[in-house]
CSV table of C-alpha atoms and ligand atoms in Angstrom, one decimal:
chain,number,residue,atom,x,y,z
A,18,MET,CA,-85.0,77.4,13.9
A,19,ARG,CA,-84.9,74.2,16.0
A,20,ILE,CA,-86.2,71.2,14.2
A,21,VAL,CA,-86.2,67.4,14.3
A,22,PHE,CA,-86.3,65.3,11.2
A,23,LEU,CA,-88.1,62.0,11.9
A,24,GLY,CA,-88.5,59.1,9.6
A,25,ALA,CA,-87.4,55.5,8.8
A,26,PRO,CA,-83.9,54.8,7.6
A,27,GLY,CA,-83.6,55.7,4.0
A,28,SER,CA,-86.5,58.3,4.1
A,29,GLY,CA,-84.2,61.1,3.0
A,30,LYS,CA,-83.6,62.9,6.3
A,31,GLY,CA,-79.8,63.2,5.8
A,32,THR,CA,-80.0,64.4,2.3
A,33,GLN,CA,-82.6,67.0,3.1
A,34,SER,CA,-80.7,68.1,6.2
A,35,GLN,CA,-77.6,68.8,4.0
A,36,ARG,CA,-79.8,70.9,1.7
A,37,LEU,CA,-81.3,72.9,4.6
A,38,VAL,CA,-77.9,73.5,6.1
A,39,GLU,CA,-77.0,75.3,2.8
A,40,LEU,CA,-80.3,77.2,2.7
A,41,HIS,CA,-80.6,78.3,6.3
A,42,GLY,CA,-77.0,78.2,7.7
A,43,ILE,CA,-77.9,76.1,10.7
A,44,PRO,CA,-76.0,73.0,11.5
A,45,GLN,CA,-77.2,69.4,10.9
A,46,ILE,CA,-76.7,67.3,14.1
A,47,SER,CA,-76.8,63.7,13.1
A,48,THR,CA,-76.3,61.2,15.9
A,49,GLY,CA,-75.4,58.6,13.3
A,50,ASP,CA,-72.6,60.9,11.9
A,51,LEU,CA,-71.4,61.6,15.5
A,52,LEU,CA,-71.2,57.9,16.2
A,53,ARG,CA,-69.4,57.1,13.0
A,54,ALA,CA,-66.8,59.8,13.8
A,55,HIS,CA,-66.2,58.1,17.1
A,56,VAL,CA,-65.8,54.7,15.3
A,57,ARG,CA,-63.3,56.3,12.9
A,58,GLU,CA,-61.4,58.0,15.6
A,59,GLY,CA,-61.2,54.7,17.6
A,60,THR,CA,-62.6,56.1,20.8
A,61,GLU,CA,-64.0,53.9,23.6
A,62,LEU,CA,-67.5,55.1,22.8
A,63,GLY,CA,-66.9,54.2,19.1
A,64,ALA,CA,-65.7,50.7,20.0
A,65,ARG,CA,-68.8,50.1,22.1
A,66,ALA,CA,-71.2,51.6,19.5
A,67,LYS,CA,-69.8,49.8,16.4
A,68,ALA,CA,-71.1,46.4,17.2
A,69,VAL,CA,-74.6,47.8,18.0
A,70,MET,CA,-74.7,49.8,14.8
A,71,ASP,CA,-73.5,46.9,12.7
A,72,ALA,CA,-76.4,44.8,14.1
A,73,GLY,CA,-78.9,47.5,13.2
A,74,GLN,CA,-79.8,48.1,16.9
A,75,LEU,CA,-79.9,51.3,18.8
A,76,VAL,CA,-77.1,52.6,20.9
A,77,ASP,CA,-78.2,53.2,24.6
A,78,ASP,CA,-80.1,56.4,25.4
A,79,GLU,CA,-77.6,57.6,28.0
A,80,THR,CA,-74.7,57.5,25.6
A,81,ILE,CA,-76.7,59.3,22.9
A,82,LEU,CA,-78.1,62.0,25.2
A,83,GLY,CA,-74.6,62.7,26.5
A,84,MET,CA,-73.3,63.1,23.0
A,85,VAL,CA,-76.2,65.4,22.0
A,86,ARG,CA,-75.9,67.5,25.1
A,87,ALA,CA,-72.2,68.2,24.3
A,88,ARG,CA,-72.9,68.9,20.6
A,89,LEU,CA,-75.8,71.4,21.4
A,90,ALA,CA,-73.4,73.3,23.7
A,91,GLU,CA,-71.2,74.1,20.8
A,92,PRO,CA,-71.5,77.7,19.6
A,93,ASP,CA,-72.9,77.0,16.1
A,94,ALA,CA,-76.0,75.4,17.6
A,95,ALA,CA,-77.0,78.6,19.4
A,96,THR,CA,-78.9,80.0,16.4
A,97,GLY,CA,-80.7,76.7,15.7
A,98,PHE,CA,-80.2,73.2,14.4
A,99,ILE,CA,-81.6,70.3,12.5
A,100,LEU,CA,-81.6,67.1,14.6
A,101,ASP,CA,-81.3,64.2,12.1
A,102,GLY,CA,-81.8,60.7,13.4
A,103,PHE,CA,-82.3,61.9,17.0
A,104,PRO,CA,-84.4,61.4,19.1
A,105,ARG,CA,-85.1,57.7,18.3
A,106,THR,CA,-86.8,56.6,21.5
A,107,ILE,CA,-89.4,58.2,23.8
A,108,ALA,CA,-86.6,58.4,26.5
A,109,GLN,CA,-84.4,60.4,24.1
A,110,ALA,CA,-87.3,62.7,23.3
A,111,GLU,CA,-88.0,63.3,26.9
A,112,GLY,CA,-84.3,63.9,27.6
A,113,LEU,CA,-84.2,66.4,24.7
A,114,ASP,CA,-87.2,68.2,26.0
A,115,ASN,CA,-85.5,68.6,29.4
A,116,MET,CA,-82.3,69.9,27.8
A,117,LEU,CA,-84.1,72.4,25.7
A,118,GLN,CA,-86.3,73.5,28.5
A,119,THR,CA,-83.2,74.2,30.6
A,120,ILE,CA,-81.9,76.6,28.0
A,121,GLY,CA,-85.3,78.1,27.2
A,122,GLN,CA,-85.1,77.0,23.5
A,123,PRO,CA,-88.0,74.6,22.7
A,124,LEU,CA,-88.4,72.8,19.4
A,125,ASP,CA,-90.2,74.7,16.6
A,126,ALA,CA,-91.2,71.7,14.5
A,127,VAL,CA,-90.8,68.0,13.9
A,128,ILE,CA,-90.9,67.0,10.2
A,129,LEU,CA,-92.0,63.4,9.6
A,130,PHE,CA,-90.7,61.9,6.3
A,131,ASN,CA,-93.3,59.5,4.9
A,132,VAL,CA,-91.9,56.9,2.4
A,133,ASP,CA,-93.4,53.7,1.2
A,134,LYS,CA,-91.8,50.9,3.3
A,135,ASP,CA,-91.1,48.8,0.2
A,136,LEU,CA,-88.9,51.5,-1.3
A,137,LEU,CA,-86.7,52.0,1.7
A,138,VAL,CA,-84.5,49.0,1.2
A,139,LYS,CA,-83.9,49.9,-2.4
A,140,ARG,CA,-83.1,53.5,-1.5
A,141,ILE,CA,-80.7,52.5,1.2
A,142,SER,CA,-78.8,49.9,-0.8
A,143,GLY,CA,-78.2,52.6,-3.4
A,144,ARG,CA,-76.8,55.1,-0.9
A,145,ARG,CA,-73.2,56.3,-1.2
A,146,SER,CA,-71.4,59.2,0.4
A,147,CYS,CA,-68.3,61.1,-0.5
A,148,GLN,CA,-65.5,60.0,1.8
A,149,ALA,CA,-64.1,63.5,2.2
A,150,CYS,CA,-67.2,65.8,2.7
A,151,GLY,CA,-70.0,63.3,3.5
A,152,ARG,CA,-72.3,64.5,0.7
A,153,ILE,CA,-74.9,61.8,0.1
A,154,PHE,CA,-75.7,60.4,-3.4
A,155,ASN,CA,-77.8,57.5,-4.6
A,156,ILE,CA,-76.7,55.4,-7.5
A,157,HIS,CA,-80.4,54.8,-8.4
A,158,THR,CA,-82.1,58.1,-7.8
A,159,ALA,CA,-79.4,60.8,-7.4
A,160,PRO,CA,-76.2,59.5,-9.1
A,161,PRO,CA,-73.0,61.5,-8.8
A,162,PRO,CA,-71.8,63.2,-11.9
A,163,THR,CA,-68.8,61.4,-13.4
A,164,PRO,CA,-66.2,62.7,-12.9
A,165,PRO,CA,-65.8,64.2,-10.3
A,166,PRO,CA,-68.1,62.1,-8.1
A,167,CYS,CA,-69.3,64.8,-5.6
A,168,GLY,CA,-69.6,67.7,-8.0
A,169,GLY,CA,-66.0,68.9,-7.5
A,170,ARG,CA,-66.3,69.9,-3.9
A,171,CYS,CA,-63.5,67.5,-2.9
A,172,SER,CA,-60.2,67.2,-4.8
A,173,ALA,CA,-60.1,63.4,-4.8
A,174,PRO,CA,-63.5,62.1,-3.7
A,175,VAL,CA,-64.1,58.5,-3.1
A,176,LEU,CA,-67.7,57.2,-2.7
A,177,LEU,CA,-68.3,54.9,0.2
A,178,GLN,CA,-71.1,52.6,1.2
A,179,ARG,CA,-71.9,52.4,4.9
A,180,PRO,CA,-71.3,49.0,6.4
A,181,ASP,CA,-74.8,48.9,7.9
A,182,ASP,CA,-76.5,49.7,4.5
A,183,ASN,CA,-76.6,46.0,3.5
A,184,GLU,CA,-80.0,44.4,3.0
A,185,ALA,CA,-80.1,42.2,6.2
A,186,THR,CA,-79.1,45.1,8.5
A,187,VAL,CA,-81.5,47.5,6.8
A,188,ALA,CA,-84.4,45.1,7.4
A,189,LYS,CA,-83.4,45.1,11.1
A,190,ARG,CA,-83.1,48.9,11.2
A,191,ILE,CA,-86.6,49.3,9.7
A,192,GLU,CA,-88.0,46.9,12.3
A,193,VAL,CA,-86.3,48.8,15.1
A,194,TYR,CA,-87.7,52.1,13.7
A,195,GLU,CA,-91.2,50.7,13.8
A,196,ALA,CA,-90.9,49.4,17.3
A,197,GLN,CA,-88.9,52.1,19.1
A,198,THR,CA,-89.0,55.3,17.0
A,199,ALA,CA,-92.4,55.4,15.4
A,200,PRO,CA,-94.1,56.0,18.8
A,201,LEU,CA,-92.5,59.5,18.6
A,202,ILE,CA,-95.2,60.3,16.0
A,203,ASP,CA,-97.8,60.3,18.7
A,204,PHE,CA,-95.4,61.9,21.2
A,205,TYR,CA,-94.9,65.0,19.0
A,206,THR,CA,-98.5,65.1,17.7
A,207,ALA,CA,-99.5,65.5,21.3
A,208,GLN,CA,-97.1,68.5,21.6
A,209,ASP,CA,-98.6,69.9,18.3
A,210,LEU,CA,-95.2,69.9,16.7
A,211,LEU,CA,-95.6,67.2,14.1
A,212,ARG,CA,-95.8,68.0,10.4
A,213,SER,CA,-95.9,65.2,8.0
A,214,ILE,CA,-94.6,65.3,4.4
A,215,GLU,CA,-94.7,62.8,1.5
A,216,ALA,CA,-91.0,62.2,1.0
A,217,ASP,CA,-91.2,59.9,-2.0
A,218,ALA,CA,-90.5,62.5,-4.6
A,219,PRO,CA,-87.5,64.2,-6.4
A,220,LEU,CA,-85.1,66.0,-4.1
A,221,GLU,CA,-86.1,69.5,-5.0
A,222,GLN,CA,-89.8,68.7,-4.5
A,223,VAL,CA,-89.2,67.2,-1.1
A,224,THR,CA,-87.1,70.3,-0.1
A,225,ALA,CA,-90.0,72.5,-1.1
A,226,ARG,CA,-92.4,70.4,1.0
A,227,VAL,CA,-90.1,70.7,4.0
A,228,GLU,CA,-89.9,74.5,3.6
A,229,GLN,CA,-93.6,74.7,3.2
A,230,ALA,CA,-94.1,72.6,6.4
A,231,LEU,CA,-91.7,74.8,8.3
A,232,SER,CA,-93.5,78.0,7.2
A,233,VAL,CA,-96.8,76.9,8.8
A,234,SER,CA,-96.9,78.2,12.3
V,302,AMP,P1,-78.2,56.7,11.1
V,302,AMP,O1,-77.0,57.3,10.4
V,302,AMP,O2,-79.1,57.8,11.7
V,302,AMP,O3,-79.0,55.8,10.2
V,302,AMP,O4,-77.7,55.8,12.3
V,302,AMP,C1,-76.9,54.7,12.1
V,302,AMP,C2,-76.9,53.8,13.4
V,302,AMP,O5,-76.3,54.6,14.5
V,302,AMP,C3,-78.2,53.4,13.8
V,302,AMP,O6,-78.7,52.2,13.2
V,302,AMP,C4,-78.0,53.2,15.3
V,302,AMP,O7,-77.3,52.0,15.5
V,302,AMP,C5,-77.0,54.3,15.7
V,302,AMP,N1,-77.8,55.5,16.1
V,302,AMP,C6,-77.8,56.7,15.4
V,302,AMP,N2,-78.6,57.6,16.0
V,302,AMP,C7,-79.0,57.0,17.1
V,302,AMP,C8,-79.9,57.4,18.2
V,302,AMP,N3,-80.5,58.6,18.3
V,302,AMP,N4,-80.2,56.5,19.2
V,302,AMP,C9,-79.6,55.2,19.1
V,302,AMP,N5,-78.8,54.8,18.2
V,302,AMP,C10,-78.5,55.7,17.2
């Protein structure tokens, strides 16, 4: 199963990706996570990307496509993948199509997460993740059990808030989504790949909607 999760920041793509990884055993490939790993490891790419990410802007297409090409070549992606937060521009979507065409493995579906825009800022500002395993919580809608904060998966979990999850940067990220990423809705509709779900619902219900959307051929 080769799928793309498309939606504004805070629409729940990351959380649902983590659930699908457990249900289907295919990897989540999040370009945001790959970039944050570069920042943590202090690579040259990470240093370049950090300022752009902190400003809520998009990292350049060439860098992103290079990173995704390398990640898709890893063995665990051979049986399928969930692309989370990628592609984010038409140029990235075209680059992805070329990559997948070369290996004869086209996308199966693109799931669009619809969430009321007014709720996005609240959702993002409540987002926290476990420092050790990356599991996502939300202090408003999906609070961690206390203790231990991430359900005991990590021995000494600490919950972190992303530096770009503050209100000013979130507003910019939503604006960038509308201008540069939302055009992908038409792009994938034209390829007959787009399936839209209402994602403003409890976690389990959204997962059921994703599964339902994926079962429609
Ligand atoms: P995310 O974790 O998907 O919300 O991404 C966090 C930040 O990383 C974004 O606001 C961008 O600055 C950058 N980023 C992640 N994925 C991409 C992408 N596909 N293209 C460009 N920039 C990206």
